[in-house]
XYZ file of C-alpha atoms in Angstrom:
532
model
C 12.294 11.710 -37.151
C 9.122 14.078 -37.683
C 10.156 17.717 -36.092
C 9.507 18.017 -32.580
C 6.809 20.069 -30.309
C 6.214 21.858 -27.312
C 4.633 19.058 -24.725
C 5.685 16.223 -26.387
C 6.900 13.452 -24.542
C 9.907 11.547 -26.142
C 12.905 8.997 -24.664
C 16.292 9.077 -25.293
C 17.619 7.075 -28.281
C 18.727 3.024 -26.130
C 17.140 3.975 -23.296
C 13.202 4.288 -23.062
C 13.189 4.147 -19.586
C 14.908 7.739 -19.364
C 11.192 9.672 -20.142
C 10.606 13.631 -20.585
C 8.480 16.274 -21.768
C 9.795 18.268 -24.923
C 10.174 21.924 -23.429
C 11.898 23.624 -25.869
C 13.069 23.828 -29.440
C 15.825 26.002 -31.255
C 18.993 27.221 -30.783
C 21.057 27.545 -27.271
C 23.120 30.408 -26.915
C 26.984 29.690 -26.834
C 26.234 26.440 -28.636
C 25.965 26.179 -32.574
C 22.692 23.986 -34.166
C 19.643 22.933 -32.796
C 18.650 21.821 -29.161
C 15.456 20.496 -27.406
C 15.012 21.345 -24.209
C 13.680 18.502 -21.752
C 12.060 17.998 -18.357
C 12.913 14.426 -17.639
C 10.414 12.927 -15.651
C 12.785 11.650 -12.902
C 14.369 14.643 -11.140
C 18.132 13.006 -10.865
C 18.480 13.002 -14.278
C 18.895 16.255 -15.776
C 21.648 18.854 -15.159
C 19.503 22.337 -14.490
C 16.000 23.779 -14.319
C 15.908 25.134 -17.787
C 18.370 27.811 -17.928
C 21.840 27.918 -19.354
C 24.725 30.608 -19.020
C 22.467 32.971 -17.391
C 20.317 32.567 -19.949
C 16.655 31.112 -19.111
C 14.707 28.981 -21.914
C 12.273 27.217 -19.860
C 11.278 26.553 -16.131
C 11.730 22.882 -14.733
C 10.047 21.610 -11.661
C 13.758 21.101 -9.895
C 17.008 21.892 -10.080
C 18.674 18.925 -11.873
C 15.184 17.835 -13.989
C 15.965 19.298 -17.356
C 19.061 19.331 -19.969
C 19.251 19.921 -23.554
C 19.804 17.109 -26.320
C 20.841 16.901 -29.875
C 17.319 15.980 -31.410
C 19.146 12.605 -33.401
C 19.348 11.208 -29.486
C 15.451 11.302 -28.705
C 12.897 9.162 -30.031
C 9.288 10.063 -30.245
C 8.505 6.486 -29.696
C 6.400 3.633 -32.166
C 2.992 2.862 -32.449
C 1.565 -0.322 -30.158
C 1.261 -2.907 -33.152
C 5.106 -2.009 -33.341
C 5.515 -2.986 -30.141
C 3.579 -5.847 -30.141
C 5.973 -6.970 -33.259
C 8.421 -5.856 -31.068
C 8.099 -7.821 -27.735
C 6.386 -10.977 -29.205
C 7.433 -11.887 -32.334
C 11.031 -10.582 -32.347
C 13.655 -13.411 -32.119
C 16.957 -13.288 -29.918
C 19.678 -12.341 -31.573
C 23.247 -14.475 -31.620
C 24.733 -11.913 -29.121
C 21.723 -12.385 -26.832
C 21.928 -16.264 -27.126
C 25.489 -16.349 -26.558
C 24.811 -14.195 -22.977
C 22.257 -17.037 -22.007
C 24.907 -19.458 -19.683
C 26.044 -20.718 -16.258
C 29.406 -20.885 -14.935
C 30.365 -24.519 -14.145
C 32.461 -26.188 -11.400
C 35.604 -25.434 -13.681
C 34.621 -21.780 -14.074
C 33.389 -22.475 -18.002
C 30.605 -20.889 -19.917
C 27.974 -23.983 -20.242
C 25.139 -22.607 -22.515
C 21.780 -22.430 -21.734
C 18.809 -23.865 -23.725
C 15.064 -23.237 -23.336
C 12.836 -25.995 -23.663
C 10.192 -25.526 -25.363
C 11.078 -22.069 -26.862
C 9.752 -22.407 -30.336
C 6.573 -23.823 -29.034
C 6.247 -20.981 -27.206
C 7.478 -18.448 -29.676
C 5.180 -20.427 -32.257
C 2.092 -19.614 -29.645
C 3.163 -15.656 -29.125
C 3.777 -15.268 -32.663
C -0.325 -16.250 -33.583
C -1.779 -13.244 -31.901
C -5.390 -14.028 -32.471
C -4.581 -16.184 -29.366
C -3.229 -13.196 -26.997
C -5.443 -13.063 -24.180
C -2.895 -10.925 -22.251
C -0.080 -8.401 -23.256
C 3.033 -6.528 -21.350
C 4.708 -3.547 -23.459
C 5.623 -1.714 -20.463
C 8.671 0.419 -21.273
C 8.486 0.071 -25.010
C 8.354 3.829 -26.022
C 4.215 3.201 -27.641
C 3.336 6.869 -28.020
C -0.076 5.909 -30.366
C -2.702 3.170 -31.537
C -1.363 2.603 -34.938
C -3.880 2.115 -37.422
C -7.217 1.683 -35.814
C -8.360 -0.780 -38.406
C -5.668 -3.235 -37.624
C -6.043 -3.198 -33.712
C -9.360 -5.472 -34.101
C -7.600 -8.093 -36.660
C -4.171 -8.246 -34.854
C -5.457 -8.642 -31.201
C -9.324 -9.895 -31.078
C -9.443 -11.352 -27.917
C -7.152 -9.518 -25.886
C -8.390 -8.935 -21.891
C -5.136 -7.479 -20.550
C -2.870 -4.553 -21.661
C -0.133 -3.059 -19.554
C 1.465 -0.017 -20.719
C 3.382 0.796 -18.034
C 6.386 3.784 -18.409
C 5.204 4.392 -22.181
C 5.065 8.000 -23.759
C 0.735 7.975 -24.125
C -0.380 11.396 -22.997
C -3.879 11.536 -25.160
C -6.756 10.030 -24.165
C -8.260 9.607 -27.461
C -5.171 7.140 -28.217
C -6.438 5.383 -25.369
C -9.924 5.706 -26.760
C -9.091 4.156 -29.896
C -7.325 1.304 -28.200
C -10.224 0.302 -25.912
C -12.553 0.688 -28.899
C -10.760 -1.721 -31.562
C -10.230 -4.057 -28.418
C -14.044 -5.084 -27.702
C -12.584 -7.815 -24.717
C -10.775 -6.155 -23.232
C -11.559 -5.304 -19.446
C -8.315 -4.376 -17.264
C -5.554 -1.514 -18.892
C -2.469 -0.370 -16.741
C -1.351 3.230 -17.701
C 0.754 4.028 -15.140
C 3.769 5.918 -15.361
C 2.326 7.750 -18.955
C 1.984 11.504 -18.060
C -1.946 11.214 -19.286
C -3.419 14.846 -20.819
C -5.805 16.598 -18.286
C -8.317 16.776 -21.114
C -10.705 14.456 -21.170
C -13.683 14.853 -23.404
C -15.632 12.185 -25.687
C -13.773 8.918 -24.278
C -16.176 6.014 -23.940
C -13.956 2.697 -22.148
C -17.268 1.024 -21.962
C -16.029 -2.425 -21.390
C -12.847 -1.568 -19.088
C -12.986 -3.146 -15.484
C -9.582 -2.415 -14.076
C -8.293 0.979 -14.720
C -4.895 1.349 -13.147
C -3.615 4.888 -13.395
C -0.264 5.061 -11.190
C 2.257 8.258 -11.204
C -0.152 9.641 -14.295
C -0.130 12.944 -13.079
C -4.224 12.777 -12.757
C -6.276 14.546 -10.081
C -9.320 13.750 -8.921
C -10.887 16.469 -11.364
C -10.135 14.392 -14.116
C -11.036 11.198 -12.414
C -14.707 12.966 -12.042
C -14.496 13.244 -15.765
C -13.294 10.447 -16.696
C -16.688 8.776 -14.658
C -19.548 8.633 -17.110
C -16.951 6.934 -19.804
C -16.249 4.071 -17.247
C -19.377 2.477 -16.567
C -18.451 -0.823 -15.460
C -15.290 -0.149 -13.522
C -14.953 -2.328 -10.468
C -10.769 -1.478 -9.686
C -9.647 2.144 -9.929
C -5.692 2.901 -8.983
C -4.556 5.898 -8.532
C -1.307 6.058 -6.419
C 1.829 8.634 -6.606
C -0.181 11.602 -8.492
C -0.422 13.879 -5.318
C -3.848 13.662 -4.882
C -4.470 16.123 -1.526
C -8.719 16.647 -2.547
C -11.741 14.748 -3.256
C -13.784 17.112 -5.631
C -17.159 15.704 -6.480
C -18.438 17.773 -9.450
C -22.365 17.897 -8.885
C -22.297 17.302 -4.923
C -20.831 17.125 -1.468
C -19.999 13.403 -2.082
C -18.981 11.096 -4.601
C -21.862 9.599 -6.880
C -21.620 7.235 -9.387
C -19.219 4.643 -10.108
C -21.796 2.275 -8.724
C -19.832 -0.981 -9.611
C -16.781 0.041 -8.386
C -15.623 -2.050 -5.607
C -11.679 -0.952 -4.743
C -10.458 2.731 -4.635
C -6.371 2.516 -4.352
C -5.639 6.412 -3.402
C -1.926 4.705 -2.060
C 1.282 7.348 -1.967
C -0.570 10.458 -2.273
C -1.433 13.758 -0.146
C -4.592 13.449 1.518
C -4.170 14.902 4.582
C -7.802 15.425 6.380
C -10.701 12.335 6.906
C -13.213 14.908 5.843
C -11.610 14.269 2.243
C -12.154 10.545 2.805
C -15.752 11.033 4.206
C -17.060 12.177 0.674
C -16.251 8.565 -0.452
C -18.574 7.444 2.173
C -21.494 6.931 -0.571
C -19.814 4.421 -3.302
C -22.305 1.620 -2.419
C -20.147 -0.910 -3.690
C -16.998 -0.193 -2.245
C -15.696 -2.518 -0.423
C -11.687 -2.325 -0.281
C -10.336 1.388 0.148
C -6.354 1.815 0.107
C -4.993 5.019 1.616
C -1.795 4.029 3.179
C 1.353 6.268 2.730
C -0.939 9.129 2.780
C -0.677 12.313 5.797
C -3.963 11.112 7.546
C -3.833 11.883 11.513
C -7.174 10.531 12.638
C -10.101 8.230 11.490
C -13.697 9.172 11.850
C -16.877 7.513 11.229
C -19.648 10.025 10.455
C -22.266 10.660 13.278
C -25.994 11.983 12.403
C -24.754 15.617 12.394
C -21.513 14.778 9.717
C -24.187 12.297 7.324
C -26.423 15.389 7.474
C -23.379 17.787 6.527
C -22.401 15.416 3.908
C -26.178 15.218 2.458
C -26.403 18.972 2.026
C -26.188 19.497 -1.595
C -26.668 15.938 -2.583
C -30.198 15.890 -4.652
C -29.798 12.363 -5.346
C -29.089 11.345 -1.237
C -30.864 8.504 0.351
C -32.043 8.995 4.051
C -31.286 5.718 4.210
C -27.631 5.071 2.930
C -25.064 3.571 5.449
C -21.773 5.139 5.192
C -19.504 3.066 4.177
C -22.159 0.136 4.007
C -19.915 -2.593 2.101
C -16.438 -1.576 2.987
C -14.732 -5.101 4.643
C -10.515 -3.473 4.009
C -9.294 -0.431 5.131
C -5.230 -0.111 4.488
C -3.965 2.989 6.481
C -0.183 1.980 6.643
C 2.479 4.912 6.725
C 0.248 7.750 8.072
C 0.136 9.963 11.235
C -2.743 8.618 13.220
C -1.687 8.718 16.427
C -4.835 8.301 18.817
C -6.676 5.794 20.379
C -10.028 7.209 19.586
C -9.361 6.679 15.551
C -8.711 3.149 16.435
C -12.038 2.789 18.183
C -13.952 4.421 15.728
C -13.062 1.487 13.249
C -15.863 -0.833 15.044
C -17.923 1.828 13.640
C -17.642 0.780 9.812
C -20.788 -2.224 9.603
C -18.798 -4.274 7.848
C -15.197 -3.744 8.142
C -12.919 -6.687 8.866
C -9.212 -6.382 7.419
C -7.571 -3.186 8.572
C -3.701 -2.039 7.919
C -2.155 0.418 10.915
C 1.456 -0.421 10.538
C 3.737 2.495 10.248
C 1.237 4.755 12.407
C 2.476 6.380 15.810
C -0.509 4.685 17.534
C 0.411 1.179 16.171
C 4.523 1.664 17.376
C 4.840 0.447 21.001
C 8.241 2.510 21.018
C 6.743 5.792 19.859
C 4.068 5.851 22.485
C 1.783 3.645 20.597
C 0.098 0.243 21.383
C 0.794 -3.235 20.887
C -0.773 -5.844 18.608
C -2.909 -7.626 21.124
C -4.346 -4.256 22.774
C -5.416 -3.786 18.697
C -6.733 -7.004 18.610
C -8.726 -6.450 21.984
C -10.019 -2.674 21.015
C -10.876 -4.208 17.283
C -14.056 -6.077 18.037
C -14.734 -7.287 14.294
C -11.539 -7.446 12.510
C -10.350 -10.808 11.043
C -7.052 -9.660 9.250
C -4.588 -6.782 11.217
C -1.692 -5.755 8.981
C -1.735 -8.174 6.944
C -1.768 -11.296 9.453
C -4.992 -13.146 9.983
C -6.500 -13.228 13.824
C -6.635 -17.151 14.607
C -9.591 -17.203 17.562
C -6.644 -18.349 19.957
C -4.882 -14.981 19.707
C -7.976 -13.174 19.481
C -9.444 -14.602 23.335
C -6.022 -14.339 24.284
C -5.174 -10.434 23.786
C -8.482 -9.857 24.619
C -8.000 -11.468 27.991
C -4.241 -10.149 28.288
C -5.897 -6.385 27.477
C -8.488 -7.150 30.181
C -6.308 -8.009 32.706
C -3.455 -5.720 32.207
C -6.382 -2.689 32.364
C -7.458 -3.706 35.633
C -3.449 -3.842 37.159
C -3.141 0.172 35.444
C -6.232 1.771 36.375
C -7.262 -0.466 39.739
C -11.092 -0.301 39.353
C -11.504 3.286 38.296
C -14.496 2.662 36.521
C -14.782 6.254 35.335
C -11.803 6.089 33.045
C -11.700 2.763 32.511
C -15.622 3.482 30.590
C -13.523 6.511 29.517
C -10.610 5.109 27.903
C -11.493 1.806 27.588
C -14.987 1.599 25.536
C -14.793 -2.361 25.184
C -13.372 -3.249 28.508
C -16.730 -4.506 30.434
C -18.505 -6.168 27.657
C -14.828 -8.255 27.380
C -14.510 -8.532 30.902
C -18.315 -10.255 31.391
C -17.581 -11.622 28.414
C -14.038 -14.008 29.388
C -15.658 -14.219 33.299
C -12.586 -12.119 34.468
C -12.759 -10.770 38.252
C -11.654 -8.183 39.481
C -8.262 -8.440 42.075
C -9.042 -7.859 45.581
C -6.670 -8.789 48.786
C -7.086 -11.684 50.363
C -6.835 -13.010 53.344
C -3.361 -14.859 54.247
C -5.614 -18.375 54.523
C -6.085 -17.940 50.661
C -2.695 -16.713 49.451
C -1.701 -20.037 48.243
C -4.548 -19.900 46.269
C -4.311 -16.640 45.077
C -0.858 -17.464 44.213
C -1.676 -20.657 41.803
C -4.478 -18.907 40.024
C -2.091 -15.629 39.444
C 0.972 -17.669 37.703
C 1.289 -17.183 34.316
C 2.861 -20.084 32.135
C 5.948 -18.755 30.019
C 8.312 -19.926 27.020
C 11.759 -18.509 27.515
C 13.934 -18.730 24.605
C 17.709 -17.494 24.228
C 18.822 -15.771 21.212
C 21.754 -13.964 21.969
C 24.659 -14.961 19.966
C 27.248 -14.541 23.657
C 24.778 -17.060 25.125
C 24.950 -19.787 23.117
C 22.482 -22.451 22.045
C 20.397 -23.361 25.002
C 16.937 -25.658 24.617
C 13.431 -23.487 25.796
C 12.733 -23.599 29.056
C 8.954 -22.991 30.449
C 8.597 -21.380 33.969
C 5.032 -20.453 35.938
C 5.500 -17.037 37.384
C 3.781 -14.873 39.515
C 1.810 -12.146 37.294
C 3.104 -9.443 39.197
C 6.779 -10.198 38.647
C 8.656 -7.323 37.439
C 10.588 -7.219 34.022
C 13.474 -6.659 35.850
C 13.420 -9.414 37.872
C 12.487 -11.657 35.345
C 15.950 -10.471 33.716
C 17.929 -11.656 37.160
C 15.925 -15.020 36.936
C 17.008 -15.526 33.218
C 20.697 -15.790 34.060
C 20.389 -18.222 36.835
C 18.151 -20.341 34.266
C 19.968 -20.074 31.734
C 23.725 -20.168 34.034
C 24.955 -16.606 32.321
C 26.195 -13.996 34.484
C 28.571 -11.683 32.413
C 25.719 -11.097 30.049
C 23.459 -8.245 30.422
C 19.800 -9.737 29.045
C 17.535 -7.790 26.935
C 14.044 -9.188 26.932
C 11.354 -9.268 23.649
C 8.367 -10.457 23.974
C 6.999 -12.612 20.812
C 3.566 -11.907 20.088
C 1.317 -14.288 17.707
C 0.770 -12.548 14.106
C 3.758 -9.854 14.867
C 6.284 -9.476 12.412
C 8.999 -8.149 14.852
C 9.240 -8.495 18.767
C 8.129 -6.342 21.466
C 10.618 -4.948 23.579
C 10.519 -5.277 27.360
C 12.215 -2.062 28.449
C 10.167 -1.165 31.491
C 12.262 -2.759 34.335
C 9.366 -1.811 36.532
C 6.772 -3.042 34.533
C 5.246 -6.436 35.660
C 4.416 -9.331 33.204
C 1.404 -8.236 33.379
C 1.419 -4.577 32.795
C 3.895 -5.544 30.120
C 1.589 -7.596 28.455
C 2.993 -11.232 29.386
C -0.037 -13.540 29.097
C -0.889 -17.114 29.774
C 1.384 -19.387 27.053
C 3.394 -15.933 25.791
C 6.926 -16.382 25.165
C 9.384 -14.355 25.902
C 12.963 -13.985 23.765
C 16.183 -13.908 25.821
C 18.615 -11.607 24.014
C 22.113 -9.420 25.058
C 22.328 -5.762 25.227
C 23.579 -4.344 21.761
């Protein structure tokens, strides 16, 4: 193996998945020969932070991310034909076939045959034909021979290099030029160079640049050599900034239609605002980031955002063709974020799972006051909004705002920005008392319909039963009522109501509550369960 450097990234010898950095190079104190020091990439698998004995050769990012190694027990990887060779036209050996087996009835190895190996083998091993290629975790740490990139692979469109040791962008240069088709390259997990000067990926549509290490500083460079790009990933490299280079917002990338900032730091909308002017985006990921409220920009912030900006159009819409906004796993926690969504012209699939505002038992709302507040959305986290579920939340929300707040127009218009255009909308009156001639009335047109279904292990199988209520009945009387349907009486219920579109539940923990503060509706069903 050619002699080691500073900064180069190399595997250990059986194992290319274990990645690091070359650190240092000579001897170690206390120990006779030669050592390289390395800062393995994952954090659990080294045994100090560089120093040894006292003694201090190099400074790790953790405590347990470095350790010295015999240079015989690192490789410095292969070039990507060899890994071509490698993963396609490599044959299993005997050892490998003789693994390949099920256990039978009697406990006995029964072998295992593929059918139709050879033809495909036959069809991997012509790689004129390769349309798409997977050497993730292979060890490729260069092109290879730039001539025979071109002959070996003509027509390839696809090329994941996932977990590889790539860190120079002219390698990746040199790839992308000998490959003429291809249009979508995975890099992620390959500590890429900051240093990015002269690359031209002309013809590359899908950029996907996971745990590289990059900040948007280099993504700014790496702009003008990416003219077509339509997909640009860039989760798990910290990101906390948006740094335009030439203005207050970002220009260019005028193809580019989703932006997957996933897993990273960005902490304040203001960051997300100077995205506001990619005309073509229309799907922006951000969840698992530290955001704590959503903003769409008024005159005064499209102003703020134009100062600076010599190419700016008076007439841009922020955010003109974004239709999917993912914002899973962050902090918002307010209701005025959430009603600053019907804001965005065109937005229509929106993720707030994992948010405080979205979690019924942190404080937050459930799915149907969402639906009711979202006036255009079509897809909320992840489950499509059938019209039945949207008229019904939207009626539930109406109804169950009128109970709480009992005609205080002030902060109903206050906290409620949708409520009276939904309430003309559905026809829904306001309650007012009646006289004792009309309570049997009143009473008909207040039940609500509802599905009760027992799932508690203590109270056995039991069919659904369907009972019209009174809207005003309490959740804790509807627990009393559930044993003497149901015929249990040692059994404490628990009560969860099963919302259309919800992945789990909703709780019914206010005994006070009634059904419809709780937000029991028309049709809803309700799940019968036990305490613990």
């Amino acid at each position: 193996m050619a002699e080691l450097k500073i900064g180069q990234r190399v595997h250990s010898v059986g194992d290319c998945r274990r990645i690091g950095t070359v650190k240092y190079v000579g001897e170690v104190e206390g120990y006779s020969g030669e050592w390289v020091g390395i800062e393995w990439d994952n954090d659990a698998q080294g045994k100090h932070d560089g120093s040894v004995n006292g003694v201090r050769y190099f400074q790790a990012k953790s405590a347990t991310s470095a350790s010295f190694v015999r240079p015989h027990k690192l490789s410095s990887g292969i070039s990507f034909l060899q890994a071509l060779d490698l993963r396609y036209r490599s044959t299993s050996t005997k050892e490998e076939e003789d693994e390949m087996y099920v256990l039978s009835a009697t406990n006995r190895r029964v072998s295992v045959q593929l059918l139709g190996k050879d033809k495909i083998q036959n069809k991997l091993n012509c790689f004129e034909d390769l349309t798409s290629a997977s050497l993730f975790y292979l060890g490729v740490s260069s092109c290879g021979p730039p001539s025979e990139l071109s002959v070996s692979v003509p027509n390839l469109k696809e090329l994941d290099l996932t977990g590889n040791l790539l860190s120079e962008w002219e390698d990746v240069g040199i790839i992308c030029n000998e490959l003429p088709a291809l249009v979508a390259l995975n890099l992620s997990y390959n500590r890429m160079s900051h240093h990015v000067v002269g690359l031209q990926l002309k013809n590359i549509k899908i950029l996907v640049l996971n745990n590289t290490g990059l900040n948007w500083t280099q993504v700014e460079l790496l702009k003008d050599s990416l003219p077509l790009i339509e997909e640009l990933h860039l989760m798990g490299n910290k990101v906390k900034n948006i740094q335009p280079t030439s203005s207050t917002t970002v220009q260019g990338f005028i193809h580019l239609r989703l932006l997957n900032l996933e897993d990273n730091c960005l902490a304040d909308w203001n960051e997300i605002l100077k995205l506001s002017h990619l005309q073509s985006l229309e799907q922006l990921h951000l969840n698992k980031n530290d955001l704590n409220c959503i903003r769409y920009p008024d005159n005064v912030a499209i102003q703020k955002l134009a100062s600076g900006c010599e190419s700016f159009e008076k007439d841009i819409v922020p955010f003109q063709n974004l239709c999917c906004l993912l914002l899973g796993g962050n902090n918002i926690g307010d209701l005025a974020s959430v009603d600053s969504l019907n804001s965005f012209p065109r937005l229509t699939d929106i993720r707030l799972s994992g948010n405080p505002v979205s979690d019924p038992g942190k404080g937050g709302i459930a799915r149907y006051v969402l639906i009711a507040r979202l006036a255009k959305v079509h897809i909320l986290n992840g489950s499509e909004i059938s019209p039945r579920e949207r008229k019904d939340s939207e009626i539930r929300y109406v109804r169950s705002v009128i109970s709480e707040l009992q005609g205080n127009q002030e902060v109903i218009k206050q906290r409620h920005p949708r409520f009276f255009e939904l309430k003309t909308y559905h026809g829904i009156e306001d309650e007012r008392p009646s006289s004792q001639a009309t309570v049997p009335q009143k009473m008909a047109s207040g039940l609500l319909s509802i599905t009760l279904k027992c799932v508690g292990a203590s109270i056995g199988e039991k069919p659904p039963m369907t009972k019209k209520l009174p809207a005003s009945t309490t959740v804790g009387k509807l627990k009393n009522l559930s044993g003497s349907f149901f015929r249990f009486k040692a059994i404490k219920p628990r009560l969860f109501l099963q919302e259309e579109g919800s992945p789990l539940p909703l709780v019914l923990d206010d005994d006070m509550a009634s059904l419809t503060e709780a937000g029991v509706c028309n049709d809803s069903t309700i799940l019968i369960d036990e305490e613990n």
